[in-house]
Every structure is written in C-alpha cells, then in structure tokens.
Coordinates of C-alpha atoms in Angstrom, one line a residue:
M1 CA 85.8 75.3 105.0
A2 CA 86.5 74.6 101.4
E3 CA 88.0 71.0 100.5
P4 CA 91.4 71.2 98.7
I5 CA 91.3 70.5 95.1
R6 CA 92.7 67.0 94.7
G7 CA 90.7 65.1 92.1
K8 CA 87.4 64.5 90.6
R9 CA 84.6 63.9 92.8
P10 CA 80.9 63.5 92.3
E11 CA 78.5 66.5 93.1
A12 CA 76.2 65.5 95.7
T13 CA 72.5 66.3 95.8
A14 CA 72.0 69.4 97.9
P15 CA 70.4 68.7 101.1
T16 CA 66.6 70.3 101.4
P17 CA 63.8 69.8 103.7
Q18 CA 62.2 68.0 101.1
N19 CA 64.8 65.3 100.3
T20 CA 66.3 64.9 103.7
P21 CA 64.8 63.0 106.4
A22 CA 65.1 64.5 110.0
T23 CA 64.5 61.2 111.9
N24 CA 66.0 57.7 111.6
A25 CA 64.4 55.4 109.1
P26 CA 63.8 51.7 110.3
I27 CA 66.3 49.3 108.6
S28 CA 65.8 45.6 108.5
S29 CA 67.6 43.2 106.3
H30 CA 64.6 40.7 106.4
A31 CA 61.9 43.1 106.5
Q32 CA 59.5 42.8 103.6
Q33 CA 59.2 45.9 101.6
P34 CA 55.7 47.4 101.4
G35 CA 54.2 47.3 98.0
V36 CA 50.9 48.1 96.1
S37 CA 49.5 46.8 92.9
S38 CA 51.1 48.7 90.1
I39 CA 50.4 49.1 86.4
R40 CA 53.0 47.1 84.4
E41 CA 54.2 49.0 81.4
D42 CA 54.9 45.8 79.6
D43 CA 51.2 44.9 79.7
M44 CA 50.2 47.8 77.6
E45 CA 51.7 50.2 75.0
R46 CA 53.7 53.1 76.3
A47 CA 51.7 55.5 74.5
A48 CA 48.5 54.1 76.0
A49 CA 49.8 54.3 79.6
A50 CA 51.0 57.8 79.2
S51 CA 47.5 58.9 77.6
I52 CA 45.8 57.4 80.8
F53 CA 47.7 59.2 83.2
A54 CA 47.4 62.4 81.3
Q55 CA 43.8 62.2 81.0
N56 CA 43.4 61.2 84.7
P57 CA 45.4 63.5 86.9
Q58 CA 43.3 62.5 89.9
L59 CA 44.5 58.9 89.3
V60 CA 48.2 60.2 89.3
Q61 CA 47.4 62.0 92.6
M62 CA 45.8 59.1 94.2
I63 CA 48.7 56.7 93.5
Q64 CA 51.3 59.3 94.6
G65 CA 49.3 59.7 97.8
R66 CA 49.1 55.9 98.4
L67 CA 52.8 55.5 97.8
G68 CA 53.6 58.5 100.1
S69 CA 51.4 56.9 103.0
L70 CA 53.5 53.7 102.8
V71 CA 56.9 55.6 103.3
G72 CA 58.3 54.9 106.8
R73 CA 55.6 52.3 107.6
S74 CA 56.8 49.1 109.2
S75 CA 56.3 45.8 107.4
G76 CA 55.5 44.1 110.6
Y77 CA 58.8 41.9 110.6
V78 CA 60.1 43.5 113.8
E79 CA 57.0 43.4 115.8
S80 CA 56.6 39.7 115.0
L81 CA 60.1 39.0 116.7
P82 CA 60.1 37.4 120.3
A83 CA 60.0 39.9 123.2
T84 CA 63.7 39.3 124.1
V85 CA 64.9 40.0 120.5
R86 CA 62.6 43.2 120.5
R87 CA 64.2 44.4 123.7
R88 CA 67.7 44.0 122.0
V89 CA 66.5 46.0 119.1
D90 CA 65.2 48.7 121.3
G91 CA 68.7 48.7 123.1
L92 CA 70.3 49.3 119.7
K93 CA 68.0 52.1 119.0
G94 CA 69.1 53.6 122.4
L95 CA 72.8 53.4 121.2
Q96 CA 71.8 55.0 117.7
K97 CA 70.2 57.9 119.6
E98 CA 73.6 58.4 121.4
H99 CA 75.5 58.2 118.1
S100 CA 73.2 60.8 116.6
K101 CA 73.9 63.1 119.4
L102 CA 77.6 62.6 119.0
E103 CA 77.1 63.3 115.2
A104 CA 75.5 66.7 116.0
E105 CA 78.2 67.6 118.2
F106 CA 80.9 66.7 115.5
Q107 CA 79.1 69.0 112.9
Q108 CA 78.8 71.7 115.4
E109 CA 82.6 71.5 116.1
V110 CA 83.5 71.2 112.3
L111 CA 81.5 74.5 111.8
E112 CA 83.5 76.1 114.7
L113 CA 86.8 75.0 113.1
E114 CA 85.6 76.2 109.7
K115 CA 84.9 79.7 111.4
K116 CA 88.3 79.8 113.0
Y117 CA 90.2 79.1 109.8
F118 CA 88.0 81.3 108.0
G119 CA 89.2 84.0 110.1
K120 CA 92.9 83.2 109.0
F121 CA 92.0 83.0 105.3
T122 CA 90.3 86.5 105.5
P123 CA 93.4 88.4 105.3
L124 CA 94.5 86.6 102.3
Y125 CA 91.2 87.4 100.7
N126 CA 91.6 91.0 101.6
R127 CA 95.1 90.9 100.1
R128 CA 93.7 89.4 96.9
A129 CA 91.1 92.1 96.5
E130 CA 93.7 94.8 96.9
I131 CA 95.7 93.1 93.9
V132 CA 92.8 92.5 91.7
N133 CA 91.5 96.1 92.2
G134 CA 95.0 97.7 91.6
S135 CA 95.4 99.3 95.0
T136 CA 98.6 97.4 95.5
E137 CA 101.1 95.2 93.7
P138 CA 102.1 91.5 94.7
T139 CA 105.4 91.2 96.5
E140 CA 108.5 89.5 95.2
E141 CA 108.0 86.7 97.5
E142 CA 104.4 86.1 96.4
V143 CA 105.5 86.3 92.7
K144 CA 108.4 83.9 93.4
A145 CA 106.2 81.4 95.1
A146 CA 103.8 81.4 92.0
A147 CA 107.0 80.9 89.8
E148 CA 108.2 77.8 91.7
D149 CA 104.9 76.0 91.1
D150 CA 105.0 76.9 87.3
E151 CA 108.4 75.5 87.1
N152 CA 107.0 72.2 88.7
N153 CA 104.0 72.2 86.2
D154 CA 106.3 72.9 83.2
A155 CA 108.7 69.8 84.4
E156 CA 105.5 67.5 84.4
D157 CA 104.4 68.7 81.1
E158 CA 107.7 68.9 79.2
D159 CA 107.1 65.5 77.6
K160 CA 103.5 66.5 76.2
P161 CA 103.6 67.8 72.7
E162 CA 100.5 70.1 73.4
A163 CA 102.4 71.9 76.1
D164 CA 104.5 73.8 73.6
A165 CA 101.5 75.2 71.7
A166 CA 99.9 76.2 74.9
K167 CA 102.8 78.2 76.0
T168 CA 102.8 80.3 72.8
E169 CA 102.5 83.9 74.1
Q170 CA 99.3 85.8 72.6
K171 CA 99.4 89.5 72.2
S172 CA 96.7 91.4 74.3
E173 CA 95.1 94.6 73.5
M174 CA 95.2 95.5 77.2
P175 CA 97.6 98.3 78.0
E176 CA 100.7 97.4 80.2
D177 CA 99.7 100.2 82.6
V178 CA 96.2 98.9 83.3
S179 CA 95.3 99.0 87.0
G180 CA 94.8 95.5 88.8
I181 CA 93.2 92.6 86.9
P182 CA 90.2 93.7 84.7
E183 CA 87.1 91.4 84.7
F184 CA 88.8 89.1 87.1
W185 CA 85.6 87.9 88.8
L186 CA 83.7 87.8 85.6
S187 CA 86.2 85.6 83.9
A188 CA 86.3 83.3 87.1
M189 CA 82.6 82.9 87.1
K190 CA 82.6 82.2 83.4
N191 CA 84.9 79.3 84.0
Q192 CA 82.6 77.7 86.5
V193 CA 80.0 75.7 84.5
S194 CA 76.7 76.6 86.5
F195 CA 77.5 80.2 86.4
A196 CA 78.5 80.2 82.7
E197 CA 75.1 79.0 81.9
M198 CA 73.4 81.6 84.0
I199 CA 75.5 84.7 82.7
T200 CA 74.1 86.4 79.5
D201 CA 75.6 88.8 77.2
R202 CA 73.6 91.7 78.8
D203 CA 74.8 90.6 82.4
E204 CA 78.5 90.8 81.4
A205 CA 78.3 94.4 81.0
A206 CA 77.3 94.8 84.6
L207 CA 79.4 91.9 86.0
K208 CA 82.6 93.7 84.6
H209 CA 82.0 96.1 87.7
L210 CA 82.2 93.3 90.1
T211 CA 85.2 94.1 92.5
D212 CA 84.9 91.4 95.0
I213 CA 83.0 88.4 96.3
R214 CA 83.3 87.7 100.0
M215 CA 81.3 85.6 102.5
E216 CA 80.5 85.6 106.2
Y217 CA 79.2 83.2 108.7
L218 CA 76.0 84.1 110.5
D219 CA 75.5 83.8 114.3
V220 CA 72.6 81.3 113.4
P221 CA 73.4 78.3 111.1
G222 CA 74.1 79.7 107.7
F223 CA 76.3 82.1 105.7
R224 CA 75.9 85.3 103.7
I225 CA 77.8 85.8 100.3
I226 CA 78.6 89.5 99.5
F227 CA 79.1 90.8 95.8
E228 CA 80.8 94.3 95.8
F229 CA 80.5 96.6 92.7
S230 CA 82.0 99.8 91.6
P231 CA 79.7 102.5 90.2
N232 CA 78.0 101.4 87.0
D233 CA 75.1 102.4 84.8
F234 CA 72.8 99.5 85.7
F235 CA 72.1 99.7 89.6
S236 CA 72.9 102.0 92.4
N237 CA 73.7 99.1 95.0
K238 CA 77.2 99.2 96.1
T239 CA 76.7 95.6 97.5
L240 CA 74.3 92.8 96.7
T241 CA 74.0 90.0 99.4
K242 CA 72.4 86.7 99.5
T243 CA 71.9 84.9 102.8
Y244 CA 71.5 81.2 103.1
Y245 CA 69.8 79.7 106.3
Y246 CA 69.9 76.3 107.7
Q247 CA 67.3 74.5 109.7
S248 CA 67.8 74.4 113.6
E249 CA 67.4 70.7 113.5
M250 CA 70.0 68.6 111.9
G251 CA 69.3 65.8 109.4
Y252 CA 69.6 62.2 109.6
G253 CA 73.3 62.0 109.4
G254 CA 74.0 65.1 111.6
D255 CA 74.3 67.4 108.6
F256 CA 72.9 70.9 108.4
I257 CA 69.8 71.1 106.3
Y258 CA 69.3 74.0 103.9
D259 CA 66.1 75.8 104.7
H260 CA 65.7 78.9 102.5
A261 CA 67.6 81.9 101.1
E262 CA 67.1 85.7 100.9
G263 CA 68.5 88.0 98.5
D264 CA 68.8 91.8 98.2
A265 CA 66.3 93.9 96.1
I266 CA 68.3 95.4 93.2
D267 CA 67.8 99.2 92.7
W268 CA 67.8 99.2 88.9
K269 CA 68.4 102.5 87.1
P270 CA 65.7 103.4 84.7
S271 CA 65.4 101.2 81.7
Q272 CA 68.5 99.2 82.9
D273 CA 66.7 96.0 84.6
L274 CA 68.6 93.0 83.2
T275 CA 66.0 90.5 84.4
V276 CA 63.4 91.9 82.0
R277 CA 63.1 92.8 78.3
V278 CA 60.7 94.9 76.5
E279 CA 58.7 93.4 73.7
A280 CA 57.2 95.7 71.0
K281 CA 54.3 94.3 69.2
K282 CA 52.3 96.0 66.3
Q283 CA 48.6 96.0 66.5
R284 CA 46.1 97.0 63.9
N285 CA 42.6 98.5 64.4
K286 CA 40.0 96.4 62.6
T287 CA 37.8 99.4 62.0
T288 CA 40.2 102.3 61.3
K289 CA 43.0 100.0 60.2
Q290 CA 45.4 102.3 61.9
T291 CA 48.4 100.5 63.5
R292 CA 50.2 101.1 66.9
I293 CA 53.2 99.9 68.6
V294 CA 52.3 98.2 72.2
K295 CA 55.3 97.6 74.5
R296 CA 55.4 95.3 77.4
T297 CA 57.9 94.1 80.1
V298 CA 58.6 90.4 80.2
P299 CA 60.9 88.4 82.3
C300 CA 64.1 87.0 80.8
E301 CA 67.1 85.0 81.9
S302 CA 69.7 86.8 83.8
F303 CA 72.4 86.0 86.4
F304 CA 70.8 88.7 88.7
L305 CA 67.9 86.5 89.2
F306 CA 70.2 84.8 91.6
F307 CA 69.3 87.5 94.1
S308 CA 65.5 86.5 93.8
P309 CA 65.7 82.8 95.3
P310 CA 62.7 80.4 94.9
K311 CA 60.5 80.2 98.0
P312 CA 59.9 76.8 99.6
P313 CA 56.3 75.6 99.1
K314 CA 54.0 75.7 102.2
E315 CA 53.0 72.5 103.8
D316 CA 49.3 73.1 102.5
E317 CA 50.6 73.7 99.1
E318 CA 52.8 70.7 98.8
D319 CA 50.0 68.2 97.5
D320 CA 48.2 70.8 95.3
D321 CA 50.3 70.3 92.2
A322 CA 53.0 67.6 92.3
D323 CA 54.8 68.9 89.0
V324 CA 55.0 72.4 90.5
A325 CA 56.2 71.1 93.8
S326 CA 58.8 69.0 92.0
D327 CA 60.0 71.9 89.9
I328 CA 60.4 74.1 92.9
E329 CA 62.3 71.4 94.8
E330 CA 64.8 71.3 91.8
R331 CA 65.1 75.1 91.8
L332 CA 65.7 74.9 95.7
E333 CA 68.5 72.3 95.3
F334 CA 70.1 74.2 92.3
D335 CA 70.0 77.5 94.2
Y336 CA 71.5 75.9 97.3
Q337 CA 74.3 74.3 95.1
L338 CA 75.1 77.6 93.7
G339 CA 75.7 79.0 97.1
E340 CA 77.7 76.2 98.2
D341 CA 79.8 76.3 95.0
I342 CA 80.6 80.1 95.8
K343 CA 81.4 79.4 99.2
E344 CA 83.5 76.3 98.8
K345 CA 84.8 76.8 95.4
L346 CA 84.9 80.1 93.8
I347 CA 85.9 82.3 96.8
P348 CA 88.6 80.1 98.2
R349 CA 90.2 79.3 94.6
A350 CA 89.2 82.4 92.6
I351 CA 92.7 82.4 90.8
D352 CA 92.3 78.9 89.7
W353 CA 88.9 79.7 88.3
F354 CA 90.3 82.9 86.6
T355 CA 93.1 80.9 84.8
G356 CA 91.2 77.8 84.3
A357 CA 93.3 75.5 86.4
A358 CA 90.3 74.5 88.4
L359 CA 88.6 72.8 85.5
A360 CA 91.1 70.0 85.6
Y361 CA 89.6 68.9 88.8
E362 CA 85.8 69.3 88.1
E363 CA 83.7 66.5 86.9
I364 CA 81.9 67.8 83.9
D365 CA 78.9 66.2 82.5
D366 CA 78.8 65.6 78.7
E367 CA 75.7 67.9 78.5
D368 CA 77.9 70.7 80.1
L369 CA 80.5 70.2 77.4
G370 CA 78.0 70.5 74.6
S371 CA 78.7 67.1 73.2
D372 CA 77.0 66.6 70.1
D373 CA 78.3 63.5 68.5
G374 CA 75.0 62.3 67.1
F375 CA 74.6 59.3 69.3
D376 CA 72.2 58.8 72.3
D377 CA 72.3 56.2 75.1
V378 CA 70.4 53.1 74.4
D379 CA 69.4 49.9 76.2
D380 CA 71.4 46.7 75.8
D381 CA 68.3 45.0 74.3
D382 CA 68.6 47.2 71.2
D383 CA 72.1 46.0 70.5
D384 CA 71.0 43.6 67.6
D385 CA 68.9 46.4 65.8
L386 CA 71.8 48.8 66.1
S387 CA 74.2 46.3 64.5
E388 CA 71.9 46.0 61.5
D389 CA 71.3 49.8 61.2
A390 CA 75.1 50.1 61.1
D391 CA 75.4 47.8 58.4
E392 CA 72.8 49.4 56.4
D393 CA 74.5 52.9 57.0
E394 CA 77.8 51.6 55.9
E395 CA 76.5 50.4 52.5
T396 CA 74.7 53.6 51.9
D397 CA 77.9 55.5 52.5
E398 CA 79.7 53.3 50.1
E399 CA 77.0 53.7 47.3
D400 CA 77.1 57.6 48.0
G401 CA 81.1 57.7 47.5
S402 CA 81.1 61.1 49.3
G403 CA 82.4 59.9 52.6
K404 CA 79.8 61.9 54.2
P405 CA 76.9 60.9 56.5
R406 CA 73.5 60.7 54.9
Q407 CA 71.4 63.8 54.8
E408 CA 68.7 62.1 57.1
A409 CA 71.5 61.6 59.9
A410 CA 72.7 65.4 59.4
E411 CA 69.0 66.7 59.8
C412 CA 68.5 64.5 63.0
K413 CA 71.8 65.9 64.5
Q414 CA 70.6 69.4 63.9
S415 CA 67.3 69.0 65.3

C-alpha cells in the first residue's frame, strides 16, 4: 500500500539478492574487525596507484576475493568468552530467531492488509480511468471536494507574492469540447524525475496513446504493472505488462527481497521500433570509387526498454567480471525502484503527478534539477587554496571591469 504524501523522505536503496543478506550477521561491540594489509593511497601518487590496478586486473580480483572471503567471519572474540557467557549468547540467538519469525509474520500480514485495501482502492482507480478517457464526467460532489482543497491551499498562499503570478490563467489551444484529459499519463510520468529521464521525444508520440496504468498482486509474492494503450501506429499490443517477483525467503529484517522481473514482448509495427534507430553510412569502393549507402540498426535509449528488464547474473558468472556484475546490480536496483515508484507513487497519486503537486513532497537531487552553478564539492583541506583562488578571481574581475566571469571559467562551465 502506498504511503501518504507527508514530507520529504530519503530514497531507500532497492533490496536485491546481491545487497540484502538472508541470514543474521554476528554483531559484537568488542569484536575486532577483520583486516588485511592494504595499499595506502597517501604512500604513492594517485595516478601511480590507478595505473597499477589498471595494469593488473588479476591483482584487483585477488584483493576483492580476499576481502569477500572475510565477510561474515568471526573475529574470535565470542569464541574466547567463558562457557557460561557463550551459553547466554546462544540464548540471545534463540530469542533473535523467534523475533525473526514474528517479523516474517508481520510482513505477511502487512501484505495481506495491502491487498485488502487495494481492493477498496480499485473502484476509485476505475472511476479515474473513466474520467481520464472521457467515458464519463465527474460528479458535482467530486468537483466540490476538490474545490474545498483548492480554497484551503489559496488561504495558505494568499500572503505569497508568487501565488498571484501562478494563478494567471493561460489560454490553451485545446478545444473546450475535448474528450477526457488528453495525455494524462504521459504528463504525469514526465513530472516524475526517473521517468522523465527515460522518455525520449520519439517515445512521447507512442505514450500519448497510454490510457491507463494499473497493477495487481500475484498469488506468489510479487506484483504486476499493466499499461493499457489505445490503437496506435507503433505496436499492436493493447496492453504491455511487467511482473516483479520476490524471493520466497525473506531478508534479514523480514522484508521481501526482489528476485527478478519479466516484461512483455512488444509487437512493433514495421519500421516503428522505438528502441532502435537506423544509421546510414556511406562507403566507397577502393577500386571502382563507387559509393553506396549501408544502413544498420543500432540500439537507442527509449522508455520502452522498461519492458526488457536486466537479468540477474548467474552464480558462476558473478566472479568473472566485477565491473559487469556491479553494473548489472545497479541496473537491477534501478529497475526495481522504477516498479516500486509506479506501484507506490504514480498509480495511487496520478492526479498529483499530473498537476505537479507531488513534486513538493519529493526529495530531488541537485543532479536531477540540472544544477549548473559552476561549483563542485571539495574537501575541507582545500579551503585555504580556495580562498586564495577567490581573491585572484576578484582581482581579475576588477581589472576587466566588465562584471563578467573570466573566459576560462566560462569555458570550464560549458565543458
């Protein structure tokens, strides 16, 4: 069940089999942490260290393997305790086991409660779909309820000077007799940062035909997201679904652990596949000097890659390439988070995303806002150098007399 919008809250890292332990980890306040000899970066130049690792991938794998083998190993502290104390420790482990069973029961009951209230939400979602698609009009009671909220918001904003400017009516080119709310879901998705980054200009033409986004729970732990489309020129599917599965075994805190996702195959119409583009390259024959145009299809960014989720690495493949495994893990976490955002945010509060009201309760990173003020984060150790640089910049500006930053700074900002 989706949480009510109350205030900003940090985004949690999506649980995956790679980053979520399935069993309890030993915890001891007096235990010595295991360690291995490490290469200190302050003993050599950073560039030299990077060069050593770049030229010795086997060394990197050996170090990673060594560190991995130490995870979860006992420091020997507990084993050194007297037998009577170790017996008490075992007793606490037994209590923790019972606690874990209760946590699992709690999560299961929470899931059942979510399903119960999802059944109550469903008629509201169906009503929303009817209004969005123009098959019915809202009742006077529904409109009046929204007007009461608007009046309360106006009372809170009446002292804000920017409120009057925001209320200025803009003329729309949309005719008054238009059916439903055109591009409702496309607009809602574009106001959600993660989806806005995925949706390309080419995607928008297809997503304008999106008529509804629904979800349903599975008989096994997991859920399915359903995208419904009106007839369009891009694909013949009436619905596109993506199903998220959880592992049968719960995690350390009793939470469900994401296992994998499966998406529908898209039946693209000829030359309408939005996940690829055609490149045309001119080639010249060295002997005859004749030229020809060679076309090839290459993958490209598209929202519709959402329905082709990444596959978790197999156990025997995890150690083959650490960089590849790390990349897959990040993609799995991002893919799972997208599914959760649709389930917990977009579907329950679609109107707030359409109007943009939900953005007031989202914690957005500076990178998402496209901040480009020319400054980068630095360590405290560089404060003195920064002060000197600032003085030099001020002197240069004064000599220039134009009041504009130096050309070097402008070029750096654009790069």
